[in-house]
Tab-separated table of C-alpha atoms and ligand atoms in Angstrom:
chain	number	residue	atom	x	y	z
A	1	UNK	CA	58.010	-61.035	-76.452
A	2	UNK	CA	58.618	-60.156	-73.000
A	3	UNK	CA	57.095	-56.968	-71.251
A	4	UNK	CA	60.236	-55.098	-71.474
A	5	UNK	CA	60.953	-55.197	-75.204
A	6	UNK	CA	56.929	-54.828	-75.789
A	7	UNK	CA	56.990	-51.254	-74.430
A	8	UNK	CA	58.992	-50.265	-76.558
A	9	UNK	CA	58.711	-51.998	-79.170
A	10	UNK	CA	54.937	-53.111	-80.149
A	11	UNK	CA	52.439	-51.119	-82.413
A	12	UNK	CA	55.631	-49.032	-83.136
A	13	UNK	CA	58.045	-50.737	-85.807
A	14	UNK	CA	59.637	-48.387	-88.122
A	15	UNK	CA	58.396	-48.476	-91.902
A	16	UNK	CA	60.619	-50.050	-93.747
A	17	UNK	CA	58.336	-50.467	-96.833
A	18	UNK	CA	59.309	-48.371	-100.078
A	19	UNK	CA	58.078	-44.822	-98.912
A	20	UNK	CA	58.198	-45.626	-95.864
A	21	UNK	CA	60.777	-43.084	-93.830
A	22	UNK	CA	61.616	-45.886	-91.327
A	23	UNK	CA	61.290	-43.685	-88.372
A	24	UNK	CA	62.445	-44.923	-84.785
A	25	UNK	CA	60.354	-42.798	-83.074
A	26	UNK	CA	56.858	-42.671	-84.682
A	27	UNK	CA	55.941	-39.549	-85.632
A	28	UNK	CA	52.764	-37.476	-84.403
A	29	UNK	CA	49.893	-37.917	-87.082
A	30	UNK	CA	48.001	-34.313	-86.583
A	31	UNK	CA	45.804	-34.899	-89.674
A	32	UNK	CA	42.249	-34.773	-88.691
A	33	UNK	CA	41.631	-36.221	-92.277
A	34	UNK	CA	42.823	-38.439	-95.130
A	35	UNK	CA	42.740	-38.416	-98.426
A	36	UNK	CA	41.396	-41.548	-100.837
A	37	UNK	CA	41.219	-42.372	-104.281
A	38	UNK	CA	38.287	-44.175	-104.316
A	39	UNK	CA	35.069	-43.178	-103.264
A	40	UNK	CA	34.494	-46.512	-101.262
A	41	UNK	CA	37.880	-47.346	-99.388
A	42	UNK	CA	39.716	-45.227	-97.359
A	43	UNK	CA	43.030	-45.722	-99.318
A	44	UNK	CA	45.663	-45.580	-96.175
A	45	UNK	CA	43.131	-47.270	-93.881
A	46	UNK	CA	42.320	-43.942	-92.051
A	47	UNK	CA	38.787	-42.070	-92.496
A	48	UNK	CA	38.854	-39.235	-89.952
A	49	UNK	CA	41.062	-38.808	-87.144
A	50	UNK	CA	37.927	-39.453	-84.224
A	51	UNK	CA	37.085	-42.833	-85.703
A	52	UNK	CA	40.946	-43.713	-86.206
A	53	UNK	CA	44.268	-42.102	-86.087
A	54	UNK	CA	47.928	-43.792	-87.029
A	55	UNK	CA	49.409	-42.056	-83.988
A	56	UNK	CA	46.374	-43.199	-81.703
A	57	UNK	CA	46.561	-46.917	-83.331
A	58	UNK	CA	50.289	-47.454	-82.454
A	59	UNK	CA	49.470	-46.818	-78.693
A	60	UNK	CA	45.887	-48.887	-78.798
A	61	UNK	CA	47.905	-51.588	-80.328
A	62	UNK	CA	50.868	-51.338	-77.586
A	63	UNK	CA	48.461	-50.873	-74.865
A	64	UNK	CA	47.128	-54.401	-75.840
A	65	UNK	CA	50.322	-56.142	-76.304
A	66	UNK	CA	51.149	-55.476	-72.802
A	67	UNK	CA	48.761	-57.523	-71.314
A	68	UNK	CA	48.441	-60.613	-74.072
A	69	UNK	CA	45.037	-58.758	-74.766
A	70	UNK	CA	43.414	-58.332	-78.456
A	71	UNK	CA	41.992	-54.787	-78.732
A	72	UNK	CA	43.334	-51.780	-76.744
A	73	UNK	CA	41.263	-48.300	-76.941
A	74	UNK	CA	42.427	-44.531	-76.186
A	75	UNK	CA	40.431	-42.027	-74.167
A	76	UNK	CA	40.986	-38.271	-73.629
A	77	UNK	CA	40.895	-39.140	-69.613
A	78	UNK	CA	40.189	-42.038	-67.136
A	79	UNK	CA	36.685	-41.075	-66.970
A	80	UNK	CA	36.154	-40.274	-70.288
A	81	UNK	CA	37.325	-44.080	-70.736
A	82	UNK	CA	34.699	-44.935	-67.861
A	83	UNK	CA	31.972	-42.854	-69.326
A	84	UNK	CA	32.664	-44.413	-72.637
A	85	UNK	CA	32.173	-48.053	-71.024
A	86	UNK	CA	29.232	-47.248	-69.056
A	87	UNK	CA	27.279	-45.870	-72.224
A	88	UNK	CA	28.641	-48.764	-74.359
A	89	UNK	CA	27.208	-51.837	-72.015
A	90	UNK	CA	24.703	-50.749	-70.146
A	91	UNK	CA	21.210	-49.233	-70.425
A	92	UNK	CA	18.590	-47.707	-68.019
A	93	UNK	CA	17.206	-50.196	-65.523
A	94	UNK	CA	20.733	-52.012	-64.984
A	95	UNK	CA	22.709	-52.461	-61.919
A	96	UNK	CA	26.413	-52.584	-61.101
A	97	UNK	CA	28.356	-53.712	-57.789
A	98	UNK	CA	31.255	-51.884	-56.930
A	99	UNK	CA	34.060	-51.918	-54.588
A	100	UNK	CA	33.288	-49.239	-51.515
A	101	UNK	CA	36.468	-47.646	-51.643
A	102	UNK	CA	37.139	-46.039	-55.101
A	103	UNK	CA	38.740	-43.549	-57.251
A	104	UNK	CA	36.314	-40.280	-55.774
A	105	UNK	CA	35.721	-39.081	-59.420
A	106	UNK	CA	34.033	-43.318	-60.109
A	107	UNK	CA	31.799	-42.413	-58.003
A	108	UNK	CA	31.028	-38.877	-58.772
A	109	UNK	CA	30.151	-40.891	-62.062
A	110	UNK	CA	27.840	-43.772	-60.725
A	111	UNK	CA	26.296	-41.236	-58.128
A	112	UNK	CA	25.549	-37.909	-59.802
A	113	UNK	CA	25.358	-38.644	-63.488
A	114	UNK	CA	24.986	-42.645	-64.112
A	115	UNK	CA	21.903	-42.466	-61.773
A	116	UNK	CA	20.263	-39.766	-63.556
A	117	UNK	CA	20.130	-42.582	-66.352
A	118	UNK	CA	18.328	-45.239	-63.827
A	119	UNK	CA	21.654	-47.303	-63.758
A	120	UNK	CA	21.992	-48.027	-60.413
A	121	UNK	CA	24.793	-48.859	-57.813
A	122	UNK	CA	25.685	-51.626	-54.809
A	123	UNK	CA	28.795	-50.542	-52.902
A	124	UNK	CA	30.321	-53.690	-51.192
A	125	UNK	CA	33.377	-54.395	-49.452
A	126	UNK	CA	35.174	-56.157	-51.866
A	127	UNK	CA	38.177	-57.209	-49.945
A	128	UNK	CA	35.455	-59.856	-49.060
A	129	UNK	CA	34.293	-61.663	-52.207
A	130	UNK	CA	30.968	-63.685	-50.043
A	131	UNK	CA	29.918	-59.840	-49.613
A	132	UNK	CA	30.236	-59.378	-53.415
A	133	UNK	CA	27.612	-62.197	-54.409
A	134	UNK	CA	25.803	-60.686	-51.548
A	135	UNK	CA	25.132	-57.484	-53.498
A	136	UNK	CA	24.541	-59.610	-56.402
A	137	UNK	CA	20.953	-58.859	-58.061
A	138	UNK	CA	18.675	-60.058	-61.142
A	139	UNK	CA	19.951	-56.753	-63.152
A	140	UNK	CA	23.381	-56.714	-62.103
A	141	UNK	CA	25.651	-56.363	-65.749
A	142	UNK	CA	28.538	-55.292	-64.001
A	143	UNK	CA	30.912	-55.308	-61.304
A	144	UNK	CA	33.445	-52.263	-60.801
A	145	UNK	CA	36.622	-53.359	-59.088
A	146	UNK	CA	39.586	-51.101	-58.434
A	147	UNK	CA	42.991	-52.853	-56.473
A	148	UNK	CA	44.733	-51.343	-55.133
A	149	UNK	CA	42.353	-48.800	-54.477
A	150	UNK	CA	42.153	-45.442	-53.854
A	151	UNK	CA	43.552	-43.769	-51.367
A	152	UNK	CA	42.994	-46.687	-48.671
A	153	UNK	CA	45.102	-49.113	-50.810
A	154	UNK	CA	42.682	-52.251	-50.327
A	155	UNK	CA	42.588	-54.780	-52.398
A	156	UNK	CA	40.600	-57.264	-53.927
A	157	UNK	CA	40.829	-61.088	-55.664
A	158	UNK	CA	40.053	-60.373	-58.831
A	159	UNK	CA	39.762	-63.893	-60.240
A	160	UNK	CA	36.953	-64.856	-57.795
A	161	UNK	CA	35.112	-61.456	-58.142
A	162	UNK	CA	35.202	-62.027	-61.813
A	163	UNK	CA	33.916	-66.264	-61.030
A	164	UNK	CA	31.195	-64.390	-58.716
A	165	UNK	CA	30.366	-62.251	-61.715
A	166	UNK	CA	30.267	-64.391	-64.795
A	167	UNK	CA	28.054	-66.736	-62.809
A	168	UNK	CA	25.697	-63.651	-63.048
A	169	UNK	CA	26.479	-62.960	-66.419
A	170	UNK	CA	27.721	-59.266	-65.327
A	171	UNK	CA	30.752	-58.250	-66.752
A	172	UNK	CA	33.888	-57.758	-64.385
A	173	UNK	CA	35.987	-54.553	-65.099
A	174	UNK	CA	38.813	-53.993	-63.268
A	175	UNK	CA	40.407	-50.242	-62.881
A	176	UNK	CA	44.103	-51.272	-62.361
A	177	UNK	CA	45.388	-47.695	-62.621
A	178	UNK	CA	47.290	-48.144	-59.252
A	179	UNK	CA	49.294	-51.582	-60.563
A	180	UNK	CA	49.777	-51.324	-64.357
A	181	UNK	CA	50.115	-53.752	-66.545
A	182	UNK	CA	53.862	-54.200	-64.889
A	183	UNK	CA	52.630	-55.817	-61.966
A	184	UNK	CA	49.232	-56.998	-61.895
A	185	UNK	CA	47.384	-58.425	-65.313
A	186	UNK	CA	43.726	-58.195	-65.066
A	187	UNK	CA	42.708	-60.370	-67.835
A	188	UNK	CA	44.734	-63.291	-67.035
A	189	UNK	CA	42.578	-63.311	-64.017
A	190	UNK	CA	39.557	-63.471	-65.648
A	191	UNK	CA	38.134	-59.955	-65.776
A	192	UNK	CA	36.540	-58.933	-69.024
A	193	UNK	CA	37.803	-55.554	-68.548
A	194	UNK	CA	41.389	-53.455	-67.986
A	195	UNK	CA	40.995	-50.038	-67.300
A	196	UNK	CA	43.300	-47.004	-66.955
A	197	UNK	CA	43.759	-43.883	-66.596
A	198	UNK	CA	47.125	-43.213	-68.315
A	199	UNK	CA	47.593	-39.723	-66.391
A	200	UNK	CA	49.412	-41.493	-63.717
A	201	UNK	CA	51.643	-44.238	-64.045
A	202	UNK	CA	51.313	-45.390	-67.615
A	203	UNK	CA	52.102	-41.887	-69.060
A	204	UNK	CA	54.305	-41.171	-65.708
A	205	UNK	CA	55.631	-37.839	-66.153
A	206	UNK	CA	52.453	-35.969	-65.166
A	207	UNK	CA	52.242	-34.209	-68.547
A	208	UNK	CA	49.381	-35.744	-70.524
A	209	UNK	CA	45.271	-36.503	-69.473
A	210	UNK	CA	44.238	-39.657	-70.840
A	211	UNK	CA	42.578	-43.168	-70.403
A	212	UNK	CA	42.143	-46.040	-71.769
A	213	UNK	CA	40.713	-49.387	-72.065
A	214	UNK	CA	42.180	-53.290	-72.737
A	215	UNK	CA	40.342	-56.575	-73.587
A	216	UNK	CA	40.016	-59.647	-75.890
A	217	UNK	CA	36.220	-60.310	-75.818
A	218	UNK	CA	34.996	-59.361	-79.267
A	219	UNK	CA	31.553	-58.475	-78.640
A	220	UNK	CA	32.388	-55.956	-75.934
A	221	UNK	CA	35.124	-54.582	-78.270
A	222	UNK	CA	32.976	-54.002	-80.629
A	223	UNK	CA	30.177	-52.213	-78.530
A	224	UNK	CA	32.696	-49.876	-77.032
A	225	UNK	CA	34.908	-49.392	-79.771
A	226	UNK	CA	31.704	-48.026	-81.337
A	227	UNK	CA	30.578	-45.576	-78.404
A	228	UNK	CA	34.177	-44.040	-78.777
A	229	UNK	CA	33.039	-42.981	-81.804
A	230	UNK	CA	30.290	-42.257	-81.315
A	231	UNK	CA	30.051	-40.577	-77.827
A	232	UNK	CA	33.851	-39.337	-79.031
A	233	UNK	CA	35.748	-38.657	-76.190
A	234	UNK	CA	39.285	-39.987	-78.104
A	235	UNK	CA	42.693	-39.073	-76.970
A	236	UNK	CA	44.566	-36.910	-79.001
A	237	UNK	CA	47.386	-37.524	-81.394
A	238	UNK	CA	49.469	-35.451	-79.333
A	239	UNK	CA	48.970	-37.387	-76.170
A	240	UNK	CA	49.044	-40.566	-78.099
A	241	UNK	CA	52.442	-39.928	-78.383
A	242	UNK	CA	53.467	-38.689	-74.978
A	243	UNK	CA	51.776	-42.280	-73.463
A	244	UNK	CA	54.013	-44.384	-76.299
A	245	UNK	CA	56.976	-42.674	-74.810
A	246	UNK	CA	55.968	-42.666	-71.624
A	247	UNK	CA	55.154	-46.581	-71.801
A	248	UNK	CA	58.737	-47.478	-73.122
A	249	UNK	CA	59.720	-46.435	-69.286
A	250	UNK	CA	57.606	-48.316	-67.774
A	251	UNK	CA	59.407	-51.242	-66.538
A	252	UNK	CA	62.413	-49.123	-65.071
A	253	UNK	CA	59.696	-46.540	-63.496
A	254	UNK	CA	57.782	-49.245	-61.709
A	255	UNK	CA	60.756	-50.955	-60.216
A	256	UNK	CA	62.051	-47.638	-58.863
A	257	UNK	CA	58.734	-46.455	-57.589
A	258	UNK	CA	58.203	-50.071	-56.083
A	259	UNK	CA	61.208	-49.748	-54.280
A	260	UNK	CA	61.238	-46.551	-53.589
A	261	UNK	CA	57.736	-46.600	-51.782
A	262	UNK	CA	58.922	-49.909	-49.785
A	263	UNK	CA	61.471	-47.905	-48.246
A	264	UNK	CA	59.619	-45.024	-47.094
A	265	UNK	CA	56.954	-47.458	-45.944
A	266	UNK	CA	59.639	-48.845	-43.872
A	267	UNK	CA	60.473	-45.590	-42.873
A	268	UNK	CA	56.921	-44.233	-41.915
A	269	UNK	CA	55.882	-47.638	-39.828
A	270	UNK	CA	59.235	-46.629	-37.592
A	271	UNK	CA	58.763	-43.445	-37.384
A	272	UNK	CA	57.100	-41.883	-34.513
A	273	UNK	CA	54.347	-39.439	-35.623
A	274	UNK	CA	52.651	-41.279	-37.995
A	275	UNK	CA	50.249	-43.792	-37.288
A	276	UNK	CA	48.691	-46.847	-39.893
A	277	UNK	CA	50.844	-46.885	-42.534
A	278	UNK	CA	49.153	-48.447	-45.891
A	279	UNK	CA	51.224	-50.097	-48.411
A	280	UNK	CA	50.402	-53.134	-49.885
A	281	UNK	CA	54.200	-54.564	-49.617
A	282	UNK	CA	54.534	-53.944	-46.065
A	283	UNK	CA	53.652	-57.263	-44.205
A	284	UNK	CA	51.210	-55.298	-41.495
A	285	UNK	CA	48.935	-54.616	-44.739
A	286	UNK	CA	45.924	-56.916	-43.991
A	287	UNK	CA	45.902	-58.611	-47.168
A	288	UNK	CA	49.712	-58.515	-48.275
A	289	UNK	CA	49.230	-62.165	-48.998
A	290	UNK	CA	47.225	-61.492	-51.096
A	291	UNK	CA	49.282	-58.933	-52.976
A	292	UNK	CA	52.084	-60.989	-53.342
A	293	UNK	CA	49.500	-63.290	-55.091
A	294	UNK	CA	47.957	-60.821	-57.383
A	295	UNK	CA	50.094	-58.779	-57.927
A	296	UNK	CA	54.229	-58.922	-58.988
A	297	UNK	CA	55.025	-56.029	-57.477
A	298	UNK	CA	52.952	-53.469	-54.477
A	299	UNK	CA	53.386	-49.666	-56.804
A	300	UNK	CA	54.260	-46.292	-55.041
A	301	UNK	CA	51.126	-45.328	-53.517
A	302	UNK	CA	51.338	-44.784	-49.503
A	303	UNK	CA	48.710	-43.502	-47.290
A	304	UNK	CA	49.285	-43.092	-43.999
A	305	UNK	CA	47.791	-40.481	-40.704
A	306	UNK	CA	49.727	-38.219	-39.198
A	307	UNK	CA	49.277	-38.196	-35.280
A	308	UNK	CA	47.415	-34.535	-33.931
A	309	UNK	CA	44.580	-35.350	-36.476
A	310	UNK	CA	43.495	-33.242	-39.104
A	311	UNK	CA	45.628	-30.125	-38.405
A	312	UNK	CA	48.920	-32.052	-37.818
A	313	UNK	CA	48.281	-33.429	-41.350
A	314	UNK	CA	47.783	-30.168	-42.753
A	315	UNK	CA	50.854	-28.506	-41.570
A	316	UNK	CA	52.732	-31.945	-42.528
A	317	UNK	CA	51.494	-31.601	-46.266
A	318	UNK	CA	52.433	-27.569	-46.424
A	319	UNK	CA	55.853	-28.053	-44.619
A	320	UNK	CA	56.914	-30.316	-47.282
A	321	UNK	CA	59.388	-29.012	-50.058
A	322	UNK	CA	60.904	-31.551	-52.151
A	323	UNK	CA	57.635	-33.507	-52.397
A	324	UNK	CA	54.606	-31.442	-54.403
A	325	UNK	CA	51.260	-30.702	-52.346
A	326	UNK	CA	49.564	-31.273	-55.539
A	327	UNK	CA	46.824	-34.136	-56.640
A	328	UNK	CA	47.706	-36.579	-59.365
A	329	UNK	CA	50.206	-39.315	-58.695
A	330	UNK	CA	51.704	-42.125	-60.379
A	331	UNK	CA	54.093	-39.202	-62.097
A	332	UNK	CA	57.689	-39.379	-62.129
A	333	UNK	CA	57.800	-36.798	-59.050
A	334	UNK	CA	56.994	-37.402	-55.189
A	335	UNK	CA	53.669	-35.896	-54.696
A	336	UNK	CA	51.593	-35.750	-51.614
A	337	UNK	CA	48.171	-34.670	-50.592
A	338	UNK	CA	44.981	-34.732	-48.163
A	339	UNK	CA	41.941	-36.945	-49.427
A	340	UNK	CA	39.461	-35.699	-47.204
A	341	UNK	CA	39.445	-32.114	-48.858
A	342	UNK	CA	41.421	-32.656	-51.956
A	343	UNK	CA	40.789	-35.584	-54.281
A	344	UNK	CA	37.748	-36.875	-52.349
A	345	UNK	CA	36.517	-33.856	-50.893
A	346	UNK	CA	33.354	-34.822	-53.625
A	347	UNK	CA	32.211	-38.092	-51.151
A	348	UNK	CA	30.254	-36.809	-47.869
A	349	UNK	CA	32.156	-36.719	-44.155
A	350	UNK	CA	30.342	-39.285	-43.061
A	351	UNK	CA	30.762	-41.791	-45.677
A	352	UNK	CA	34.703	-41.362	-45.974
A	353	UNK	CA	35.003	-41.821	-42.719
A	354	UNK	CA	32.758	-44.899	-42.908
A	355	UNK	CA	35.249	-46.224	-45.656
A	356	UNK	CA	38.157	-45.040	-43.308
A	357	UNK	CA	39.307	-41.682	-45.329
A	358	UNK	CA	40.535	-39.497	-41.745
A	359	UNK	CA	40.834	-36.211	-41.590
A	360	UNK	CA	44.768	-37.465	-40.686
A	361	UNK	CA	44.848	-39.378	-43.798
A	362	UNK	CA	47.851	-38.349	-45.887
A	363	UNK	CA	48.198	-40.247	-49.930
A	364	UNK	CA	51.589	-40.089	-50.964
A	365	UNK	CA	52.780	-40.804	-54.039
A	366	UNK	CA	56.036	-41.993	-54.414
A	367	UNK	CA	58.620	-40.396	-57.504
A	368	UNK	CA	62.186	-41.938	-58.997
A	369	UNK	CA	64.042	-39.364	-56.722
A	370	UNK	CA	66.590	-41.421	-54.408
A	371	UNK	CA	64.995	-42.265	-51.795
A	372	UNK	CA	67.075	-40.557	-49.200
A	373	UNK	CA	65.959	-37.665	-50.304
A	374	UNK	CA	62.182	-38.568	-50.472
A	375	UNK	CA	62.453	-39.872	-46.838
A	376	UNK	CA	64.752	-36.528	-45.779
A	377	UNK	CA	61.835	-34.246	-47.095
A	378	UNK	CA	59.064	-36.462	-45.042
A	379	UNK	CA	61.013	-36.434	-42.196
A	380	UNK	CA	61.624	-32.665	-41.658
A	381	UNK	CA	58.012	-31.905	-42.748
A	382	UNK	CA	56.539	-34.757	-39.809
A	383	UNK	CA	58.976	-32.900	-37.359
A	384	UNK	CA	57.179	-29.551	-37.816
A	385	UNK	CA	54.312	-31.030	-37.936
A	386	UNK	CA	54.607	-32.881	-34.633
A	387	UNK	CA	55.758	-28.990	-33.723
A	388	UNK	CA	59.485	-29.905	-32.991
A	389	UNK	CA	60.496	-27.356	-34.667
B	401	PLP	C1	42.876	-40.615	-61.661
B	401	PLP	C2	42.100	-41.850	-61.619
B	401	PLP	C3	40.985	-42.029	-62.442
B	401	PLP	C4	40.465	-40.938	-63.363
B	401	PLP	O1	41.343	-40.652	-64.382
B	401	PLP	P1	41.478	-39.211	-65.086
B	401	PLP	O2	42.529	-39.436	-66.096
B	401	PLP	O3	41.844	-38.218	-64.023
B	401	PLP	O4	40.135	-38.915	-65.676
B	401	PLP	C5	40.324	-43.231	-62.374
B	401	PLP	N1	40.723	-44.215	-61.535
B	401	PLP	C6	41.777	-44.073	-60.732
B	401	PLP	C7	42.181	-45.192	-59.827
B	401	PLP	C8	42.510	-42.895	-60.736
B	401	PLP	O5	43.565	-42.759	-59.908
């Protein structure tokens, strides 16, 4: 089946079986319990809504189709799906390598709460795989890989990270939040691992907080299908739903953020006033090789600094009025913000600037509005910023 009758149609086919209402769009199971007959089978399949849930199913089973994978599993957030896999596979004493430049709240988790546990952490510079086995040690289980990243939009080769890792028998996990399913696969690059957080683009419409997680290997299904259980952080019924209809969109969203963000790219690297503009499409990106390897399409993330430093990007971000001053991104609305004291305001000064996150530094994301519009809003906001006005 290809991608674009999958979203909308896998783990979702209307019950056509006598009793069965046939509906198009699956309804919302709120039931936190279900009834049996007999004492020792759960008579519909379903024993208590944390364990399993229809509504919850159809999306775990969707979120697998998409990516040719066998299990999918729903979390109440990205980290909750993080926090979910860290508990499941590894135990105190154990060691990950991750990519330098991640998702701030990652490493709020490794630093502040994983290490409490004695799991420890490597950060490497992924975008160079020999530095990678570098960090490589005895007790390594894991390596943590994000690409694109975020907010500096680097990226990594995730089939010989995941080579690097098996040879360690570490297990590769790949947070592909940025790329979706749409355009970059994970798994058929040899991670072990898919992981989302369905708050941004998977969902899309900035109106649900979930996560979730996609693979094939059975063993590692099984030991995290069992922490969600048992640790319980499960999305909700409710959401379930919003991230099935949200999925069915996917395709078309991607495309138009995709494009979208290549032409305001365009825009920014032309425009005077802004200086390294960051999008993996643009052929300045250092590695847009290989993007167009990796990946089948570059997303609608943007960063790029505003010339007068940290002020200048200030008054940029609060001159802006079609585009949000908000956090969050991958939504169906243009949304900007500031790194250094918004979404990674958690990571010291001096190692974001080490990793390259400026005071100037500006993420945008890019929304389905046309892009004239997008690039209208951008421009009038980097006039007053640049004080023309
Ligand atoms: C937002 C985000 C997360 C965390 O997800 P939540 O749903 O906010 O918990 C993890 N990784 C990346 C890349 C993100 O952008």
């Amino acid at each position: 089946m290809e991608f674009e009758t999958s979203v909308v149609h896998s783990g979702e086919e209307p019950n056509m079986e006598p009793g069965g209402t046939g509906d198009i769009a699956s309804p919302i199971h709120l039931s936190s319990t279900f009834a049996r007959k007999r004492v020792d089978k759960p008579t519909g399949g379903f024993t208590y809504s944390r364990t399993t849930n229809p509504t919850r199913s159809m999306l775990e089973a969707r979120l697998a189709a998409l990516e040719g994978a066998k299990h999918g599993l729903a979390f109440s957030s990205g980290l909750a799906a993080e926090t979910s896999l860290l508990l499941a596979l590894l135990k105190s004493g154990d060691h990950i390598v991750a990519f330098d430049d991640l998702y701030g709240g990652t490493k709020r988790l490794f630093d502040k709460v994983m290490a409490k546990f004695g799991v420890s952490v490597t950060y490497a510079d992924a975008t160079d795989p020999a530095k990678v086995k570098r960090a490589m040690r005895k007790n390594t289980r894991m390596v943590w890989l994000e690409t694109p990243t975020n907010p500096l939009l680097k990226l990594c080769d995730i089939r010989a990270i995941s080579e690097i890792a098996h040879a360690h028998s570490a297990v590769s996990v790949v947070d592909n939040t940025f790329a979706t399913p749409y355009f970059q696969k994970p798994l058929e690059l040899d991670a072990d691992v898919s992981l989302y957080s369905t708050t941004k683009y998977m969902n899309g419409h900035s109106d649900s907080i979930g996560g979730a997680i996609v693979l094939s290997d059975e063993a590692l299904n099984e030991k995290i299908k069992f922490m969600q259980n048992a640790a319980g952080a499960i999305l909700s019924a409710f959401d379930s739903f919003l991230v099935l209809r949200g999925l069915k969109t996917l395709p078309l969203r991607m495309r138009e953020h995709g494009s979208n963000a290549m032409k305001v790219a365009e825009f920014l690297e032309a425009r005077s006033g802004v200086q390294r503009v960051r999008y993996p499409g643009l052929d300045s990106h250092p590695q847009h090789g290989l993007a167009e390897r990796q990946m089948s399409g570059f997303g609608g993330m943007i960063t790029f600094e505003v010339s007068g430093g940290r002020g200048a990007a200030i008054k940029f971000l609060e001159s802006l009025r079609l585009v949000s001053l908000a956090e969050d991104l991958g939504g169906v609305k243009s949304l900007a913000e500031h790194p250094a004291s918004m979404t990674h305001a958690d990571i010291p000064r001096a190692a974001r600037e080490r990793i390259g996150i400026s005071e100037a530094l500006v993420r945008l994301s890019v929304g389905i509005e046309a892009s004239d519009d997008i690039i209208a809003d951008i421009d009038q906001a980097l006039a007053r910023a640049n004080g023309k006005r």
